mmCIF file of C-alpha atoms in Angstrom:
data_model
loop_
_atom_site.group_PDB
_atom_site.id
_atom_site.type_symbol
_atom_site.label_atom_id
_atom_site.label_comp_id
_atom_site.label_asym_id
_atom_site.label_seq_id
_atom_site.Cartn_x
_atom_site.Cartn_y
_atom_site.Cartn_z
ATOM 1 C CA UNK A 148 47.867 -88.955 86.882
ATOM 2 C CA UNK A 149 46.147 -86.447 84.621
ATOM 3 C CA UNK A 150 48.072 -84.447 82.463
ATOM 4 C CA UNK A 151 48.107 -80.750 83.174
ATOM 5 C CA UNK A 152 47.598 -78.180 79.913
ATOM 6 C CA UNK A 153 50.543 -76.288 80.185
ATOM 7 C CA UNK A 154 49.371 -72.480 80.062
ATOM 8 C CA UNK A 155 51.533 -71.224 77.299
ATOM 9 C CA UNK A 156 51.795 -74.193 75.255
ATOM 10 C CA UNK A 157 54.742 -73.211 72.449
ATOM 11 C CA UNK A 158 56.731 -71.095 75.060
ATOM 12 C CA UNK A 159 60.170 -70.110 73.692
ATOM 13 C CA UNK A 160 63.157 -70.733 75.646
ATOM 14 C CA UNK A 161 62.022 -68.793 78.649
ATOM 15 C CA UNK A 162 62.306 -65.408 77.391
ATOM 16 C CA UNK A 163 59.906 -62.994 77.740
ATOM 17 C CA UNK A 164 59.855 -59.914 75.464
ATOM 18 C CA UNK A 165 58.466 -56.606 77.188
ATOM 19 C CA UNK A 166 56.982 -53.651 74.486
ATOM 20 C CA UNK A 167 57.397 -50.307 75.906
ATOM 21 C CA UNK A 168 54.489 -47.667 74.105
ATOM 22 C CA UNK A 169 54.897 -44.538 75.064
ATOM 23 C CA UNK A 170 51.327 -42.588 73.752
ATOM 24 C CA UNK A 171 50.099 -39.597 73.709
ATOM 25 C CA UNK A 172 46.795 -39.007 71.848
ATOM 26 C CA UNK A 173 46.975 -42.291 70.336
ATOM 27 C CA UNK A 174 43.132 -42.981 71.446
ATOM 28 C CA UNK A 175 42.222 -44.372 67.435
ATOM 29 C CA UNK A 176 45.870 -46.194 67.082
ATOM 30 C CA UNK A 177 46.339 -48.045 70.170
ATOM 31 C CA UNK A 178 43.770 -50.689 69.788
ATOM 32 C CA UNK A 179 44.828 -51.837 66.569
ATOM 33 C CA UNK A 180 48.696 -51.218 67.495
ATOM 34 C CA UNK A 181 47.311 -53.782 70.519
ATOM 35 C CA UNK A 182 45.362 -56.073 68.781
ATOM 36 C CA UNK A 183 48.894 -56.201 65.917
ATOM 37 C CA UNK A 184 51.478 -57.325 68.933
ATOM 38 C CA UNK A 185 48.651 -59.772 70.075
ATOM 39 C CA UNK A 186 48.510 -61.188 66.671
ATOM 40 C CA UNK A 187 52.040 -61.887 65.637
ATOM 41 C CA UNK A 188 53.390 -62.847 69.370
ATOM 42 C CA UNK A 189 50.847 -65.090 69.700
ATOM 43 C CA UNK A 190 51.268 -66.368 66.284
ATOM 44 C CA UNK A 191 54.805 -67.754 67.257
ATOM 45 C CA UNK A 192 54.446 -68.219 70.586
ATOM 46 C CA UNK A 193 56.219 -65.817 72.123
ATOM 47 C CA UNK A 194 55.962 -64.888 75.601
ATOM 48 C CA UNK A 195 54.949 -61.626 75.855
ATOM 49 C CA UNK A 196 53.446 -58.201 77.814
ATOM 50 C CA UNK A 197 52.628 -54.887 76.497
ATOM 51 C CA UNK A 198 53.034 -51.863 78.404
ATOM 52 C CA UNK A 199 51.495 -48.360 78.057
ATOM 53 C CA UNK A 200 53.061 -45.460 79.023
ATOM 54 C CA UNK A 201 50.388 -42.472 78.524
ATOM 55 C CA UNK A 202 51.455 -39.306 79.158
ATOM 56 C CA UNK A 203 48.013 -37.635 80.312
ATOM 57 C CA UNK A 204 46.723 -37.834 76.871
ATOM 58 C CA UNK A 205 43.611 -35.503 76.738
ATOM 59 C CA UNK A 206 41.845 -37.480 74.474
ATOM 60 C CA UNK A 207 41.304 -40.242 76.595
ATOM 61 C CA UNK A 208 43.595 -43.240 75.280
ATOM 62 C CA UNK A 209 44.231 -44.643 78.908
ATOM 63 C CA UNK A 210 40.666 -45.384 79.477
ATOM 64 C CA UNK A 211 41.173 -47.056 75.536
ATOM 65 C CA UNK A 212 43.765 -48.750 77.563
ATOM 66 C CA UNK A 213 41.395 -50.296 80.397
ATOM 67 C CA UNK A 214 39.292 -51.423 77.494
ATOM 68 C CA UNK A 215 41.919 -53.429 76.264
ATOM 69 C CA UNK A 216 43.463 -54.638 79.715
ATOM 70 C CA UNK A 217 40.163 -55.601 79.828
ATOM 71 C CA UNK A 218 39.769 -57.982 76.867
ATOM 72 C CA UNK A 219 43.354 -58.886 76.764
ATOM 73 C CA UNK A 220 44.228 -59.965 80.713
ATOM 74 C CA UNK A 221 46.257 -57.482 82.897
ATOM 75 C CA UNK A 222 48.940 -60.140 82.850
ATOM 76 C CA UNK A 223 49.391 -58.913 78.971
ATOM 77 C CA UNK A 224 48.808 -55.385 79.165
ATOM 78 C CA UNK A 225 50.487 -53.260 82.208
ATOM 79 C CA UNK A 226 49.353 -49.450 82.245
ATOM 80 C CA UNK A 227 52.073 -47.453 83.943
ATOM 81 C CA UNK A 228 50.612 -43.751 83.222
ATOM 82 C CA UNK A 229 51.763 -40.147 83.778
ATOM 83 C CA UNK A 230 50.418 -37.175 84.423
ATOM 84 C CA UNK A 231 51.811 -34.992 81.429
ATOM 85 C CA UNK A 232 54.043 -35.370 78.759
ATOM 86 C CA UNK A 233 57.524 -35.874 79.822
ATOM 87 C CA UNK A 234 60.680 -37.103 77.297
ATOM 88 C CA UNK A 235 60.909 -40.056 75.856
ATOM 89 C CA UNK A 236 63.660 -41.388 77.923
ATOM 90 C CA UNK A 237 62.039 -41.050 81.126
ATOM 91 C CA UNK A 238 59.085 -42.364 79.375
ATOM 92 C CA UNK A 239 61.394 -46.096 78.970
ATOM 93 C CA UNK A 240 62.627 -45.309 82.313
ATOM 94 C CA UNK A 241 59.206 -45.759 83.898
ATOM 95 C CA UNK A 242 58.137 -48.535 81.503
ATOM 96 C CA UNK A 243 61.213 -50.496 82.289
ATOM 97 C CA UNK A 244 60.554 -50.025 85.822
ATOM 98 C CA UNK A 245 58.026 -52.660 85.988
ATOM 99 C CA UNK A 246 58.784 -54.524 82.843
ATOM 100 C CA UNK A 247 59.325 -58.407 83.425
ATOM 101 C CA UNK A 248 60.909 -59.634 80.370
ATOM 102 C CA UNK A 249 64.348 -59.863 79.352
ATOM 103 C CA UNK A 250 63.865 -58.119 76.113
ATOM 104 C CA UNK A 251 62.234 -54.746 75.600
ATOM 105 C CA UNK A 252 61.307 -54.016 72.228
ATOM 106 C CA UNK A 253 60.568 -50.205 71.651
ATOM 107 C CA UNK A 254 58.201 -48.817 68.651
ATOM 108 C CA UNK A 255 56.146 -45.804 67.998
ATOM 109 C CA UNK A 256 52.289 -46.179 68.974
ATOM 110 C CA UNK A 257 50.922 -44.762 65.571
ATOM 111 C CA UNK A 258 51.264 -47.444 63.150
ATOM 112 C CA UNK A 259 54.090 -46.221 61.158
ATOM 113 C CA UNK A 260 55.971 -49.664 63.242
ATOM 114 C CA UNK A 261 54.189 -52.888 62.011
ATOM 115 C CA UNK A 262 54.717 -55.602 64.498
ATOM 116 C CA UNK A 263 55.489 -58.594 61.816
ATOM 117 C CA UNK A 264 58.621 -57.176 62.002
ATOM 118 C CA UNK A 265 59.181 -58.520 65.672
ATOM 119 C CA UNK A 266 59.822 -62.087 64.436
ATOM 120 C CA UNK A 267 61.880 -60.908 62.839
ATOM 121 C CA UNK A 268 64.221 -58.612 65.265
ATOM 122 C CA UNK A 269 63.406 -61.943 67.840
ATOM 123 C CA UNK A 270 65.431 -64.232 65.100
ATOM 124 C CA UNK A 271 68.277 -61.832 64.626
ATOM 125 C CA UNK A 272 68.915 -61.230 68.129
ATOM 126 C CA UNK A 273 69.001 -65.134 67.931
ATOM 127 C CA UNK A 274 71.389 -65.383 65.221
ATOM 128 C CA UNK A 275 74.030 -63.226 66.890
ATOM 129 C CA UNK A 276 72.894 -62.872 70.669
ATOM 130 C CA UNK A 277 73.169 -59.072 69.782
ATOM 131 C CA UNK A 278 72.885 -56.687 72.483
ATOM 132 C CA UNK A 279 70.577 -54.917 70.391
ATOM 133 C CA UNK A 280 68.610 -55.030 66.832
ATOM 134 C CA UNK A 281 67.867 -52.219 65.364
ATOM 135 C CA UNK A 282 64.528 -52.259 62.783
ATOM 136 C CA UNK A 283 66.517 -49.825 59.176
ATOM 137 C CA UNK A 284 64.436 -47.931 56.475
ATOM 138 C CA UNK A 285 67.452 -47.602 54.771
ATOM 139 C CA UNK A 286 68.857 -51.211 54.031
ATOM 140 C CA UNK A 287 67.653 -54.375 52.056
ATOM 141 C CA UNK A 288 64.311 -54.055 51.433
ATOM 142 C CA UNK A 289 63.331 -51.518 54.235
ATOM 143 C CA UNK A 290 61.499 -48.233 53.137
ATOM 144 C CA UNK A 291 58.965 -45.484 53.469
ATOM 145 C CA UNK A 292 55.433 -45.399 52.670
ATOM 146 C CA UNK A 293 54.101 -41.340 52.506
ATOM 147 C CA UNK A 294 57.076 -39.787 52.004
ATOM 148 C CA UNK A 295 57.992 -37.421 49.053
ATOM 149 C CA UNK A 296 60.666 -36.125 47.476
ATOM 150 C CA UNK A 297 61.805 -33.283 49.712
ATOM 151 C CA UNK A 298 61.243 -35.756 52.721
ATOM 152 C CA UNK A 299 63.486 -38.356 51.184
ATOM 153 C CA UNK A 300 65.715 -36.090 50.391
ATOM 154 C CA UNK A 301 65.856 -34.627 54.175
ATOM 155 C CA UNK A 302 66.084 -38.319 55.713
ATOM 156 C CA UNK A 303 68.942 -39.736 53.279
ATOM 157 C CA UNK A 304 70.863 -36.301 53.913
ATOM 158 C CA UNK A 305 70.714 -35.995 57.268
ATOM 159 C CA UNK A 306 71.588 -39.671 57.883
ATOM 160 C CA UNK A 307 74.771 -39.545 55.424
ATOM 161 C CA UNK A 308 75.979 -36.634 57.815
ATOM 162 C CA UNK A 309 75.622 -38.474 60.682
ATOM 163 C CA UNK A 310 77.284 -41.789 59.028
ATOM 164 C CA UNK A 311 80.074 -39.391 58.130
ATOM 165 C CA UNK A 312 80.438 -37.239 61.707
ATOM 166 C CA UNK A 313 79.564 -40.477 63.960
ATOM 167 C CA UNK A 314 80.591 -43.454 61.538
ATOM 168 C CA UNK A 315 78.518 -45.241 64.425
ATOM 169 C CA UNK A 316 78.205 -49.009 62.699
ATOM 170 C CA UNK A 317 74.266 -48.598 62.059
ATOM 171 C CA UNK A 318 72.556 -47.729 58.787
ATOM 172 C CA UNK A 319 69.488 -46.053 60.658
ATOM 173 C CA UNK A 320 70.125 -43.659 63.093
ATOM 174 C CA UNK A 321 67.230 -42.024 64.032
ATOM 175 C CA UNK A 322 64.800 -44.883 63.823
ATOM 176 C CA UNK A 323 62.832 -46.316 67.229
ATOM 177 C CA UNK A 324 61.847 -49.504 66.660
ATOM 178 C CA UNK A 325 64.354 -51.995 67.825
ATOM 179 C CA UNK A 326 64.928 -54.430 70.319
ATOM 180 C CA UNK A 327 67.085 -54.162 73.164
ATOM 181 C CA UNK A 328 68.378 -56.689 76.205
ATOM 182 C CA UNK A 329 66.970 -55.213 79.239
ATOM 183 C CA UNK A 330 69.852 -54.640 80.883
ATOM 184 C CA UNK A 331 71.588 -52.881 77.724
ATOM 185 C CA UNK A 332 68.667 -50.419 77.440
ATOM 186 C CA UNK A 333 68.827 -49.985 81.091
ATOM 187 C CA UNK A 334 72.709 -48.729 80.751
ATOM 188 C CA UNK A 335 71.993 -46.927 77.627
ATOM 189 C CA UNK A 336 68.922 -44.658 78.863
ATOM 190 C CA UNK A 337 70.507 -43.433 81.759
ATOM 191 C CA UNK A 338 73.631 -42.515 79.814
ATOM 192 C CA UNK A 339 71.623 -40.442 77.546
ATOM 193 C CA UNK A 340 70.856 -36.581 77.824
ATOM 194 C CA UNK A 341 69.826 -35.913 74.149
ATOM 195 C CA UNK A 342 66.071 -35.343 72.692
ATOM 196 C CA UNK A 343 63.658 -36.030 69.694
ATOM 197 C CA UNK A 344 65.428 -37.923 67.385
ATOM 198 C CA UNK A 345 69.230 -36.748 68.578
ATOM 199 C CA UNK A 346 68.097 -39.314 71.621
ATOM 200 C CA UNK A 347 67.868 -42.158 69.549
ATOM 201 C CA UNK A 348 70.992 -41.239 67.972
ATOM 202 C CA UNK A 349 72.856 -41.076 70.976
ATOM 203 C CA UNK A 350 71.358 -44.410 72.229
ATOM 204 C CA UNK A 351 72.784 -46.463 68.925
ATOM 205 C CA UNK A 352 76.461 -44.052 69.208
ATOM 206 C CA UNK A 353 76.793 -44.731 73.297
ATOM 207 C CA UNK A 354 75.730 -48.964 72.485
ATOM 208 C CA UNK A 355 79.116 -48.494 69.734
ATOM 209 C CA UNK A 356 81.213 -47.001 72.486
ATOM 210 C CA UNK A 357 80.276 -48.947 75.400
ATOM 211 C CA UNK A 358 81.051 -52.122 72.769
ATOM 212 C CA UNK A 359 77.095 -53.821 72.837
ATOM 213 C CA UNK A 360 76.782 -55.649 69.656
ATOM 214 C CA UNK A 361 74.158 -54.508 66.723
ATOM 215 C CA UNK A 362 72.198 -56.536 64.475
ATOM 216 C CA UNK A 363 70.135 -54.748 61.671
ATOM 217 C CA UNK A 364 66.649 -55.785 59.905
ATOM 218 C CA UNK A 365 65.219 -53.796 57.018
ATOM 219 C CA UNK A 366 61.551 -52.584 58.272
ATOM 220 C CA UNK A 367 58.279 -50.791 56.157
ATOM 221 C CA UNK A 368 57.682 -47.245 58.149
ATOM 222 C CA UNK A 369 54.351 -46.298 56.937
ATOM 223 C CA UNK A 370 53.776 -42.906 57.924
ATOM 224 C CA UNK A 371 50.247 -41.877 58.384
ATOM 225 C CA UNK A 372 51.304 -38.941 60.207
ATOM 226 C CA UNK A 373 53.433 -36.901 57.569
ATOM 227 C CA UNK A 374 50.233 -35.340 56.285
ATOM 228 C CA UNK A 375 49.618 -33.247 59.073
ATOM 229 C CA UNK A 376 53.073 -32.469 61.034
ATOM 230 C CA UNK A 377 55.555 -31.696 58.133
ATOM 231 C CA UNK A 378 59.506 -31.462 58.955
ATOM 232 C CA UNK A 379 59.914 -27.924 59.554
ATOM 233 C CA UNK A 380 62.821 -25.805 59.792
ATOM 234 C CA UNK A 381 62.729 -25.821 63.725
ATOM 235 C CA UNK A 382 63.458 -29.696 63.279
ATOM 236 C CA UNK A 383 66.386 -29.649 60.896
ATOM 237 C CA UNK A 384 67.596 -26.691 63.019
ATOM 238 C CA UNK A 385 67.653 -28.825 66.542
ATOM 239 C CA UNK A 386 68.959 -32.275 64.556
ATOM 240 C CA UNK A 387 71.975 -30.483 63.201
ATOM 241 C CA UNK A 388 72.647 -29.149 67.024
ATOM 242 C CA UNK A 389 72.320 -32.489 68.051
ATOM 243 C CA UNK A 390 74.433 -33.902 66.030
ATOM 244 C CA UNK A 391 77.098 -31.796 66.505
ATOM 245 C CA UNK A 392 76.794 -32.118 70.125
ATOM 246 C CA UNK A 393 77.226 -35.876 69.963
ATOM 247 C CA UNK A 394 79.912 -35.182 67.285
ATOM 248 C CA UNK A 395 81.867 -33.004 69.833
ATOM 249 C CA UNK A 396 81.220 -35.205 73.152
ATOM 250 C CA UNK A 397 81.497 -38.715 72.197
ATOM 251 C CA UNK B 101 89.205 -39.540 71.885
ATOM 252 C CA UNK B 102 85.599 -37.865 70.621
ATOM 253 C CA UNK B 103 84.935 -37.791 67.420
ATOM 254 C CA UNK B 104 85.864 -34.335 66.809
ATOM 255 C CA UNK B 105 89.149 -34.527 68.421
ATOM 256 C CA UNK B 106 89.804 -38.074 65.571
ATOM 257 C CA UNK B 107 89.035 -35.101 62.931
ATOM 258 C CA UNK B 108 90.994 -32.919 64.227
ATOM 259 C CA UNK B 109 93.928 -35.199 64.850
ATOM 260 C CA UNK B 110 93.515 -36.404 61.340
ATOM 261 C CA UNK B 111 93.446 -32.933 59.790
ATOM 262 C CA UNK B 112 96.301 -31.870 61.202
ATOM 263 C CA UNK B 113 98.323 -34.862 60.180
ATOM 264 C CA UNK B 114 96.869 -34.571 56.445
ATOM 265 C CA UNK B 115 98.022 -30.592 57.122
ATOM 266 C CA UNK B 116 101.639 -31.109 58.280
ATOM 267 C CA UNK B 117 102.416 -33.724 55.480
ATOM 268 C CA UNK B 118 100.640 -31.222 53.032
ATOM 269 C CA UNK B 119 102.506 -27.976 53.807
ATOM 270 C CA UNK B 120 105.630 -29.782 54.046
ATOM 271 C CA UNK B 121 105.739 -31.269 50.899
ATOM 272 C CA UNK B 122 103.952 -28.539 49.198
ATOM 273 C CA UNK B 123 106.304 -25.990 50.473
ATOM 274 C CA UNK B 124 109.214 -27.813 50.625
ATOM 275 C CA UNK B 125 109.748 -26.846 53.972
ATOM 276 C CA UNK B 126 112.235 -29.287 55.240
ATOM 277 C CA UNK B 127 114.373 -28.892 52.188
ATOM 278 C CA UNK B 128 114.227 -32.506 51.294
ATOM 279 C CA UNK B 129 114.737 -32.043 48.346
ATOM 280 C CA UNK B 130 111.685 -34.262 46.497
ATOM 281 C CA UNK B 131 111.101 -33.885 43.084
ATOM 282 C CA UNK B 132 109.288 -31.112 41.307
ATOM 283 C CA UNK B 133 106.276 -33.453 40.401
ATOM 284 C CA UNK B 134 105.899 -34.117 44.343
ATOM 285 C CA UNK B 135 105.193 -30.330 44.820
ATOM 286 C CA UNK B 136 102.852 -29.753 41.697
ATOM 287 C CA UNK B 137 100.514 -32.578 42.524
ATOM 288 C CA UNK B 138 100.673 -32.075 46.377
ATOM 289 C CA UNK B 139 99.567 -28.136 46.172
ATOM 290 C CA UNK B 140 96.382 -28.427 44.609
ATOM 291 C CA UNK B 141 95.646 -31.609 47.151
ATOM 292 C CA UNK B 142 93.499 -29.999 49.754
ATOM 293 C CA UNK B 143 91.071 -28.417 47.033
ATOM 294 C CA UNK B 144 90.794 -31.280 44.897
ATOM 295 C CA UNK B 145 90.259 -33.825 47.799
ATOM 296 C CA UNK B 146 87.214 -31.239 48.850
ATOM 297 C CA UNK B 147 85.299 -31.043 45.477
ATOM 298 C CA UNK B 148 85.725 -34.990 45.599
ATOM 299 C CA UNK B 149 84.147 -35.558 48.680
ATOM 300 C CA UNK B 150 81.235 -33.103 47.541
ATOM 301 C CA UNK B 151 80.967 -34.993 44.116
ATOM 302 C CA UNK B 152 81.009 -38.325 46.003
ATOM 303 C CA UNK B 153 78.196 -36.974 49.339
ATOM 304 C CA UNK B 154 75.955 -35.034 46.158
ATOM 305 C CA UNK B 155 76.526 -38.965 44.031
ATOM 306 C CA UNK B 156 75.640 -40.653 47.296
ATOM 307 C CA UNK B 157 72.639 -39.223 48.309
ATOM 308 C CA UNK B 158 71.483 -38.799 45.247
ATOM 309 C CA UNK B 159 71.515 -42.571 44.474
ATOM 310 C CA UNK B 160 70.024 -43.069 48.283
ATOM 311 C CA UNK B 161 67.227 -40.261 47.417
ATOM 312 C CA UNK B 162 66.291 -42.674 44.214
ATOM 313 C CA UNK B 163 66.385 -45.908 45.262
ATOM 314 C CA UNK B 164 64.693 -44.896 48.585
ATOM 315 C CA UNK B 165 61.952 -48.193 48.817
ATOM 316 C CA UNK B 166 58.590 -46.894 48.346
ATOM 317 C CA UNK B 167 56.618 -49.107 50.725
ATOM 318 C CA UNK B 168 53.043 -49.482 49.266
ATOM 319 C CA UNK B 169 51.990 -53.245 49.593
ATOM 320 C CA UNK B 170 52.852 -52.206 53.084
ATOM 321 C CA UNK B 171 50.771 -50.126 53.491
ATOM 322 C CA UNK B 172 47.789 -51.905 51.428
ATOM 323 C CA UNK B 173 48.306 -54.693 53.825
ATOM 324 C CA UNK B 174 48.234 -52.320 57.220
ATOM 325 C CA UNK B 175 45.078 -50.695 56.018
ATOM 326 C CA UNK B 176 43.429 -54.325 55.579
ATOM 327 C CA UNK B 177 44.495 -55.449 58.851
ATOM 328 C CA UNK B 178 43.433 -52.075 60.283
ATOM 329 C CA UNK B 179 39.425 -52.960 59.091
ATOM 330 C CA UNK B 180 40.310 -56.643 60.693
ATOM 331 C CA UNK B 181 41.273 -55.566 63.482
ATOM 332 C CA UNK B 182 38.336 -53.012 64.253
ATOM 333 C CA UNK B 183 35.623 -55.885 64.008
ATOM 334 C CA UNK B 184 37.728 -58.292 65.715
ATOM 335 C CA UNK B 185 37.422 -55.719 68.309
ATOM 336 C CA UNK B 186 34.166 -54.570 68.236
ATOM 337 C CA UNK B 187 33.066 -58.636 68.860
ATOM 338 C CA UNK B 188 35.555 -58.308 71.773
ATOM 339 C CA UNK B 189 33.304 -55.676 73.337
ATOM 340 C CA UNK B 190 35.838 -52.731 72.365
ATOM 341 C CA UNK B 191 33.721 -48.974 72.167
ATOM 342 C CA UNK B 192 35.808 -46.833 70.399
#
């Protein structure tokens, strides 16, 4: 009897890990964000799919997104549009709609996540079977690329309020890159009401009270971005809210 | 029990136990010493956590890891990745 070629050869206990990318605008960054995830999943074998969650970007990055379906299989790239830019966690919502894997990994569409980092999250999840693994600027030998002194200054302070108001059991709060079981995130995002970066901060705080367990690993943020859209006052003004909403209701 | 409710719960704990010993109000009795190291409690327990968030962050602020072989290696991959595409048939 002839031997059949198995289709994907160094296929990891069965798991399949779903990337949710919300984009807007992301036309330039998407391909390369793409052609990243293709690299280091294929790399080790991973099973895999990558799905796009456009938000009527005006600049065209769905039909960037065809391109790619095109080169890289529909099987690996899923296009779940919308027709204008809604929140993030419907955004997850929709992408998790149709996802097939077990794990969703979530990361920002510009660059400023690096995907050799997903290894990495895959191993930790591993070590611990952790609910979820959360990607930290602010441990080991995590850090910032573009940042400067005021921004620092901004990040570490804001965080060391929320350790102290939330004591939630994560060194980065606000961060978006992290891997979650699918039926954790599924839980977590309907629980959630908060926006911007107060969402992601309720996520990690409403994981610690619902008991979901929550592995850390240090991550590079390069941010390309910084340049143009500074951290204004509006910002700081709606994080503090935020936070003192979550402080007061949870 | 929120958050805010722990704090408050706390605070009011740390309160009772202050005023009473600082004011003597149950007449227990406790030595002078008790009383002139319990007053200034409160105040001195504030500037400390100040001293100790200002230390904190500052130490955070300075050791904050400045990423730049990261980003030395994502601009090489970037110029990788745009040929690999391009023979791929990508138009960007």
């Amino acid at each position: 009897m002839a031997s059949r070629k198995p289709l994907q050869p160094n296929r990891v206990n069965g798991d399949k890990y779903s990337v949710l990318l919300p984009t807007y605008n992301e036309r330039e960054n998407l391909p390369l964000i793409v052609w990243l995830l293709v690299k280091y999943f294929g790399e080790n074998g991973y099973y895999y799919e990558i799905i796009v969650i456009d938000d009527g970007s005006p600049d065209g990055t769905l039909e960037v997104a065809e391109q790619l379906q095109k080169i890289y299989g529909e099987d690996k790239i899923l296009l779940r549009p919308r027709e204008k830019k809604l929140g993030l966690g419907t955004a997850y919502i929709h992408g998790m709609r149709h996802a097939t894997g077990n794990f969703i990994i979530i990361m920002d569409a510009d660059l400023s996540h690096h995907p050799k980092f997903i290894p990495q999250f895959i191993k930790k999840q591993k070590e611990g079977d952790y609910d979820l693994v959360s990607g930290t600027r602010y441990q080991g030998n995590g850090g910032v690329y573009g940042w400067d002194l005021r921004r620092k200054l901004i990040s570490r302070g804001a965080n060391f309020l929320s350790q102290v108001l939330l004591r939630p059991g994560a060194s980065d709060l606000t961060g978006s890159f992290r891997l979650y079981k699918k039926n954790v995130l599924e839980s977590l995002v309907e629980r959630c009401v908060s926006k911007g970066y107060v969402f992601q901060m309720e996520m990690i705080v409403r994981a610690r009270q619902l008991n979901y367990t929550i592995g850390e690993v240090p991550i590079s943020f390069v941010d390309r971005v910084y340049g143009e859209s500074k951290l204004g006052g509006n910002e700081i003004v709606s994080f503090v809210k935020g936070l003192l909403t979550l402080f007061a209701t949870t | 029990m929120t958050k805010l409710l722990q704090w408050l719960l706390g605070v009011s704990l740390l309160g009772a136990i202050w005023t009473v010993v600082a004011f003597d109000l149950l007449e227990l009795g406790l030595p002078r010493t008790y009383r002139e190291v319990a007053w200034p409690m409160p105040l001195y327990l504030l500037v400390s956590f100040g001293c100790y968030s200002l230390a904190t962050v500052g130490y955070r602020v300075a050791t904050f890891n400045d990423c730049d072989e990261a980003a030395r290696e994502l601009q090489e991959q970037i110029k990788e990745a745009k040929d690999d595409l391009k023979k791929k048939g990508l138009r960007m």
